[in-house]
PDB file of C-alpha atoms in Angstrom:
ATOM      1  CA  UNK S   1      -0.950  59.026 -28.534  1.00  0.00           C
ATOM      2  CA  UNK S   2       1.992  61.016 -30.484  1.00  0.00           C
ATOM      3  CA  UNK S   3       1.521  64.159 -32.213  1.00  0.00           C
ATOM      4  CA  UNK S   4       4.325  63.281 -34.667  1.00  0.00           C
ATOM      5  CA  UNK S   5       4.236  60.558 -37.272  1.00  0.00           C
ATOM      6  CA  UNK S   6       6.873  57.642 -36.041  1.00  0.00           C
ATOM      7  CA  UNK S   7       9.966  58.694 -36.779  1.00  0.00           C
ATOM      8  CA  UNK S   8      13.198  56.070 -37.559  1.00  0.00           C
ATOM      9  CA  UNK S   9      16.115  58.128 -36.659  1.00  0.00           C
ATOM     10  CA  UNK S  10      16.418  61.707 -34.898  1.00  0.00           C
ATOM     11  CA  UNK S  11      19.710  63.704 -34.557  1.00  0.00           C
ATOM     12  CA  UNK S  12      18.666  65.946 -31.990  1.00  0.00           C
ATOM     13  CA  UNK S  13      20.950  69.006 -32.822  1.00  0.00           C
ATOM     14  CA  UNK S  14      22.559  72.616 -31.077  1.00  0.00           C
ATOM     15  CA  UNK S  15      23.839  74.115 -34.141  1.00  0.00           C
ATOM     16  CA  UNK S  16      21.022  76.255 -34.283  1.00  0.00           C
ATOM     17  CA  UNK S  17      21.662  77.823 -30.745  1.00  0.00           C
ATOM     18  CA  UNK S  18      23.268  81.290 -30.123  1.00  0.00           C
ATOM     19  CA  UNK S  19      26.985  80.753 -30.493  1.00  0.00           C
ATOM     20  CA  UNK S  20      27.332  81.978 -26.667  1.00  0.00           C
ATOM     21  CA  UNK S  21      25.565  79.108 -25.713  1.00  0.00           C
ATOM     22  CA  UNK S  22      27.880  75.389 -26.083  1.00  0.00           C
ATOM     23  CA  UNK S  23      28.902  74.611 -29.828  1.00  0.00           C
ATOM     24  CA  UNK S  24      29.774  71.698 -30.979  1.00  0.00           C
ATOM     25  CA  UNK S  25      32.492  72.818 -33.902  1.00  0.00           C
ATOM     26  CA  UNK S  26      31.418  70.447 -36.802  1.00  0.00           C
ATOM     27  CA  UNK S  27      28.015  69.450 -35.953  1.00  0.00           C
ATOM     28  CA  UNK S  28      26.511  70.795 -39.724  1.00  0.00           C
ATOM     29  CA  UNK S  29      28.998  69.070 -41.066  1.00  0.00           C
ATOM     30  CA  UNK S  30      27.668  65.845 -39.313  1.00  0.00           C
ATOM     31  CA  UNK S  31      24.600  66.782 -39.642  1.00  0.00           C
ATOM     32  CA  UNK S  32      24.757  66.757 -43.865  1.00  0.00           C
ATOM     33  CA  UNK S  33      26.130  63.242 -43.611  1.00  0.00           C
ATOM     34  CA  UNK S  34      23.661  62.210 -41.413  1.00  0.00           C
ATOM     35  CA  UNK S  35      20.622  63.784 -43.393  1.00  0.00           C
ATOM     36  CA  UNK S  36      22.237  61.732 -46.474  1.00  0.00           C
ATOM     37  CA  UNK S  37      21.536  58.077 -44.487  1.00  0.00           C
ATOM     38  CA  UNK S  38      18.038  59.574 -43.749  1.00  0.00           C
ATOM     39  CA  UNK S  39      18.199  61.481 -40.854  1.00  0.00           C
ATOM     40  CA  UNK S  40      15.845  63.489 -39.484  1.00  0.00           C
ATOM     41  CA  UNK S  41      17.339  66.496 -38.191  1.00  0.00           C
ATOM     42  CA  UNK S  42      15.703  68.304 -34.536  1.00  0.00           C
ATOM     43  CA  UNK S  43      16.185  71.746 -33.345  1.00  0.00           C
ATOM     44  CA  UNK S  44      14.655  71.062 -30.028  1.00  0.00           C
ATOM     45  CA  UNK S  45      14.906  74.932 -29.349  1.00  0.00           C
ATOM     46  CA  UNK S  46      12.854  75.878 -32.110  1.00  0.00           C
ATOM     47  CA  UNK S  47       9.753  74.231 -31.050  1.00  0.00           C
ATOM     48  CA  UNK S  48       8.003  73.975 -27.746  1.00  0.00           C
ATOM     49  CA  UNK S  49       7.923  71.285 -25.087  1.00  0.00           C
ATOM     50  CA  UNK S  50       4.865  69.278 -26.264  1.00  0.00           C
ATOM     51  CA  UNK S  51       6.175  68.701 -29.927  1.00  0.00           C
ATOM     52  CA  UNK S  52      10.258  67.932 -28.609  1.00  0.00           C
ATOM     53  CA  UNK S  53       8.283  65.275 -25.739  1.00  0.00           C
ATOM     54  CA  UNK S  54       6.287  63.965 -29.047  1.00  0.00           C
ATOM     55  CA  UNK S  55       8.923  64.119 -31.473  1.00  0.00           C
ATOM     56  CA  UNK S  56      11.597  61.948 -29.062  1.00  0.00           C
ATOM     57  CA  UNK S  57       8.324  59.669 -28.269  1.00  0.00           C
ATOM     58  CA  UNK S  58       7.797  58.664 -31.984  1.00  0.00           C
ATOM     59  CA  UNK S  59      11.879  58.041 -33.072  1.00  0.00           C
ATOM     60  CA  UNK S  60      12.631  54.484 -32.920  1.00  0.00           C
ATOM     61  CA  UNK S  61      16.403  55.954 -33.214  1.00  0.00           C
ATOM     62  CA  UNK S  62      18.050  59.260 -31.517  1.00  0.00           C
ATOM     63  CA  UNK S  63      21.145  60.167 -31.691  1.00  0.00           C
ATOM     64  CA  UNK S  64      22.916  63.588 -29.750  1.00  0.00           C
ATOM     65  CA  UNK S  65      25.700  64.936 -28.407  1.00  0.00           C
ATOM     66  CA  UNK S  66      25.858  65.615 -24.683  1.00  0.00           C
ATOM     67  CA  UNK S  67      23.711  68.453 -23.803  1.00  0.00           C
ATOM     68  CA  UNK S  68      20.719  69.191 -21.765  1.00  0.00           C
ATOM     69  CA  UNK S  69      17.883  67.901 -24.330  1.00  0.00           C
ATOM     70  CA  UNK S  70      19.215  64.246 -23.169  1.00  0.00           C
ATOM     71  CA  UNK S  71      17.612  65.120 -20.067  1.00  0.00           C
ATOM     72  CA  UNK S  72      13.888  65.450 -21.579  1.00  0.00           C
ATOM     73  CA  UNK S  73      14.222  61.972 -22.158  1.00  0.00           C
ATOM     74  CA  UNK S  74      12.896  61.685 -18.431  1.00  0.00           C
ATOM     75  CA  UNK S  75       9.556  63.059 -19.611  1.00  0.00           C
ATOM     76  CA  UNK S  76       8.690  60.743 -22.210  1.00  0.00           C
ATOM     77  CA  UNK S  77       7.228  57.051 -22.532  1.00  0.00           C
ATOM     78  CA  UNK S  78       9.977  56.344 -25.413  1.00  0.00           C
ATOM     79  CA  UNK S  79       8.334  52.689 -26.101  1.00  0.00           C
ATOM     80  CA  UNK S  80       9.129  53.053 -29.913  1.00  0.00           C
ATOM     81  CA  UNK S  81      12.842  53.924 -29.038  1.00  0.00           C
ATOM     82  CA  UNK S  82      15.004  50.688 -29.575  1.00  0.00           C
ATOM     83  CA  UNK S  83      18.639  52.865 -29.108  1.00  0.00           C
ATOM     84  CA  UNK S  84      20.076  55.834 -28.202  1.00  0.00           C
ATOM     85  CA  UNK S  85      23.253  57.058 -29.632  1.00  0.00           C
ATOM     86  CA  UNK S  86      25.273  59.634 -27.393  1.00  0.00           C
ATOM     87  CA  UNK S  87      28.380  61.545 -28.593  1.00  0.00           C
ATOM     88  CA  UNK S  88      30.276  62.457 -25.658  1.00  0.00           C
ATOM     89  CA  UNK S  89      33.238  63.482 -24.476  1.00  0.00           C
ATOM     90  CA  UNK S  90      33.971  60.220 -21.682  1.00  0.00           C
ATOM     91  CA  UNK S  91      31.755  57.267 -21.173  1.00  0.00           C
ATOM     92  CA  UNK S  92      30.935  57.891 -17.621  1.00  0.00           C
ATOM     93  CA  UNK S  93      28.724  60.867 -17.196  1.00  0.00           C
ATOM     94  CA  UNK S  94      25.290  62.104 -15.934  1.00  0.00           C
ATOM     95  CA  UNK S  95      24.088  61.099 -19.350  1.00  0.00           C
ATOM     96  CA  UNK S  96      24.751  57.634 -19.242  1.00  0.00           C
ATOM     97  CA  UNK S  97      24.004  57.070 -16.131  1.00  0.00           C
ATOM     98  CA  UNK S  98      20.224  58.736 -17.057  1.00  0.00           C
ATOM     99  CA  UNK S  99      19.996  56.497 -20.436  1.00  0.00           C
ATOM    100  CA  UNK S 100      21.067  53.623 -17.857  1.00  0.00           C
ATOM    101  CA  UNK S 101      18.349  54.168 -15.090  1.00  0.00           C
ATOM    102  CA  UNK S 102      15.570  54.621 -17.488  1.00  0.00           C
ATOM    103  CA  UNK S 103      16.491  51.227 -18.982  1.00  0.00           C
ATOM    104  CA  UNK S 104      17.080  52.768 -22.670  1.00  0.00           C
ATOM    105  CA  UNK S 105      19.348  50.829 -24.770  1.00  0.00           C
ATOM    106  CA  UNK S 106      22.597  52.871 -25.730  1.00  0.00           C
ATOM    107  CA  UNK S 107      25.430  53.743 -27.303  1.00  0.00           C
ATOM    108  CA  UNK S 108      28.264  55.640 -26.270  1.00  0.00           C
ATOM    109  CA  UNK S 109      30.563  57.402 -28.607  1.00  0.00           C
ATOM    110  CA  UNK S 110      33.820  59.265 -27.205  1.00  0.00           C
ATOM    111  CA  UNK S 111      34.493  61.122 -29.760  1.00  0.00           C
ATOM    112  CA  UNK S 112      34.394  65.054 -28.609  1.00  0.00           C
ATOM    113  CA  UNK S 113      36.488  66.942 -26.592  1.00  0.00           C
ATOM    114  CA  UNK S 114      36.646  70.184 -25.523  1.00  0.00           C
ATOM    115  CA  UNK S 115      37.689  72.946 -27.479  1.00  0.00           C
ATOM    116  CA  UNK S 116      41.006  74.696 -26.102  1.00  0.00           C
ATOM    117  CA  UNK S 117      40.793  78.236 -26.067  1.00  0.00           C
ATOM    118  CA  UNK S 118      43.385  80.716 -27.239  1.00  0.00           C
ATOM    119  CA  UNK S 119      45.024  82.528 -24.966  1.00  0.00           C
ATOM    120  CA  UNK S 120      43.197  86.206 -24.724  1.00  0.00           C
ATOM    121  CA  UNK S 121      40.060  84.958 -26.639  1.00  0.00           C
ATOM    122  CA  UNK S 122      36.806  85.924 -24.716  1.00  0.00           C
ATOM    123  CA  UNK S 123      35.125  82.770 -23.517  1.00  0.00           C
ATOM    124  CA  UNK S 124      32.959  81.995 -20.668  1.00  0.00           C
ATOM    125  CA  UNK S 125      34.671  79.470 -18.212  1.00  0.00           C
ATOM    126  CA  UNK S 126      31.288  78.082 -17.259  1.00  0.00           C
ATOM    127  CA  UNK S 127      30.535  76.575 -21.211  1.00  0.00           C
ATOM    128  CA  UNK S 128      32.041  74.036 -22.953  1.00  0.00           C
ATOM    129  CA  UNK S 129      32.047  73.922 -26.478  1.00  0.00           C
ATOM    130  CA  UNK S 130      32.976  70.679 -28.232  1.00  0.00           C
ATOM    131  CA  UNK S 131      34.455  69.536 -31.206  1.00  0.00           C
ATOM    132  CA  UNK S 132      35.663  66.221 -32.592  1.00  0.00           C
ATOM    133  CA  UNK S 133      38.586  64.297 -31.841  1.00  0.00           C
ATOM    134  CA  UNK S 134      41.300  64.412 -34.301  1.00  0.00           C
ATOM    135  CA  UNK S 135      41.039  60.639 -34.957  1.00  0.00           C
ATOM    136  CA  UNK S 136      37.270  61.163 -35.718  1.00  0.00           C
ATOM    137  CA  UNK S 137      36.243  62.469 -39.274  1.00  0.00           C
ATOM    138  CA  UNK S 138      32.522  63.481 -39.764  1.00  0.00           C
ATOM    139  CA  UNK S 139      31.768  61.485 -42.996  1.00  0.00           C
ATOM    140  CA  UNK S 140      33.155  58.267 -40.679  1.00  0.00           C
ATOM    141  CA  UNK S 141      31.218  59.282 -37.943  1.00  0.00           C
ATOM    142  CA  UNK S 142      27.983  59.459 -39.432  1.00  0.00           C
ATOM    143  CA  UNK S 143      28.557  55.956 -41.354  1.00  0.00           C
ATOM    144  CA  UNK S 144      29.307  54.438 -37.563  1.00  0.00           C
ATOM    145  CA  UNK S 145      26.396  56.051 -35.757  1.00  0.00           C
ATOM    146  CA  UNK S 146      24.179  54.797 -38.612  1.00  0.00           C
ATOM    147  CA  UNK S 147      25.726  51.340 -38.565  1.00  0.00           C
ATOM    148  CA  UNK S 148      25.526  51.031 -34.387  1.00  0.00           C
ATOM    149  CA  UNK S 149      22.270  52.195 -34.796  1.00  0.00           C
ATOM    150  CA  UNK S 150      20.550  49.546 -36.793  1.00  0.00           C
ATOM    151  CA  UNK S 151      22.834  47.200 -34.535  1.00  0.00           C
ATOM    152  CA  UNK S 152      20.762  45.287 -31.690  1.00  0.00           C
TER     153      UNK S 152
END
């Protein structure tokens, strides 16, 4: 049984993580739209492992951009989940391929890329920090993922 009363949609979120870690550049901004269409918005780093397992187990609707808190997706039942929504930067990657083998029904937006760094700006090689495509707009965005989202 869930900790968590059922939840309809969860934006699992990284704008609450140490800017050294990977940033996605206008994810408050999405995240404001998406609180407006009812939202629920999930710092998975500010709570432990038992309530982010729970929390993913009771949404009937997650959305997130690629990041490792996809991944705890593998340790949950997520039988009230009907669809996953993943912003990413190409359609074929690890995360896909996980949604895929665990049988969850998805969605796959392209709409980030990678942030190009200025020359002589510090920045670690290993991270990469994302932020919307120029043909994407967050107020847009957030309509579409809630659209696709109620969309079986």
């Amino acid at each position: 049984s869930t900790l968590v009363q059922p939840i309809k949609k969860l934006y699992i979120s990284r704008s609450r993580l140490s800017p050294n870690v990977r940033i996605f550049a206008q994810e408050r901004e999405l995240e404001l739209k998406l609180m407006r269409l009812g939202w629920n918005i999930f710092h998975p780093e500010c709570h432990n492992l038992i309530t982010q397992i729970s929390t993913y187990e009771a949404s009937s609707l997650i959305c997130a951009a690629e990041g490792s808190a996809v991944h705890l997706l593998y340790g949950t039942l997520h039988k009230e989940l009907k669809k996953f929504v993943l912003l990413c930067r190409n359609t074929n990657n690890n995360f896909t391929r996980q949604l895929s083998s665990q049988q969850i029904k998805f969605e796959c937006i392209a709409c980030l890329e990678k942030i190009k760094i200025q020359q002589g700006a510090i920045h670690s090689p290993t991270l990469d920090n994302v932020q919307l495509k120029s043909d994407f707009d967050t107020s847009e965005l957030a309509t579409y993922i809630d659209a696709i989202s109620l969309n079986d």
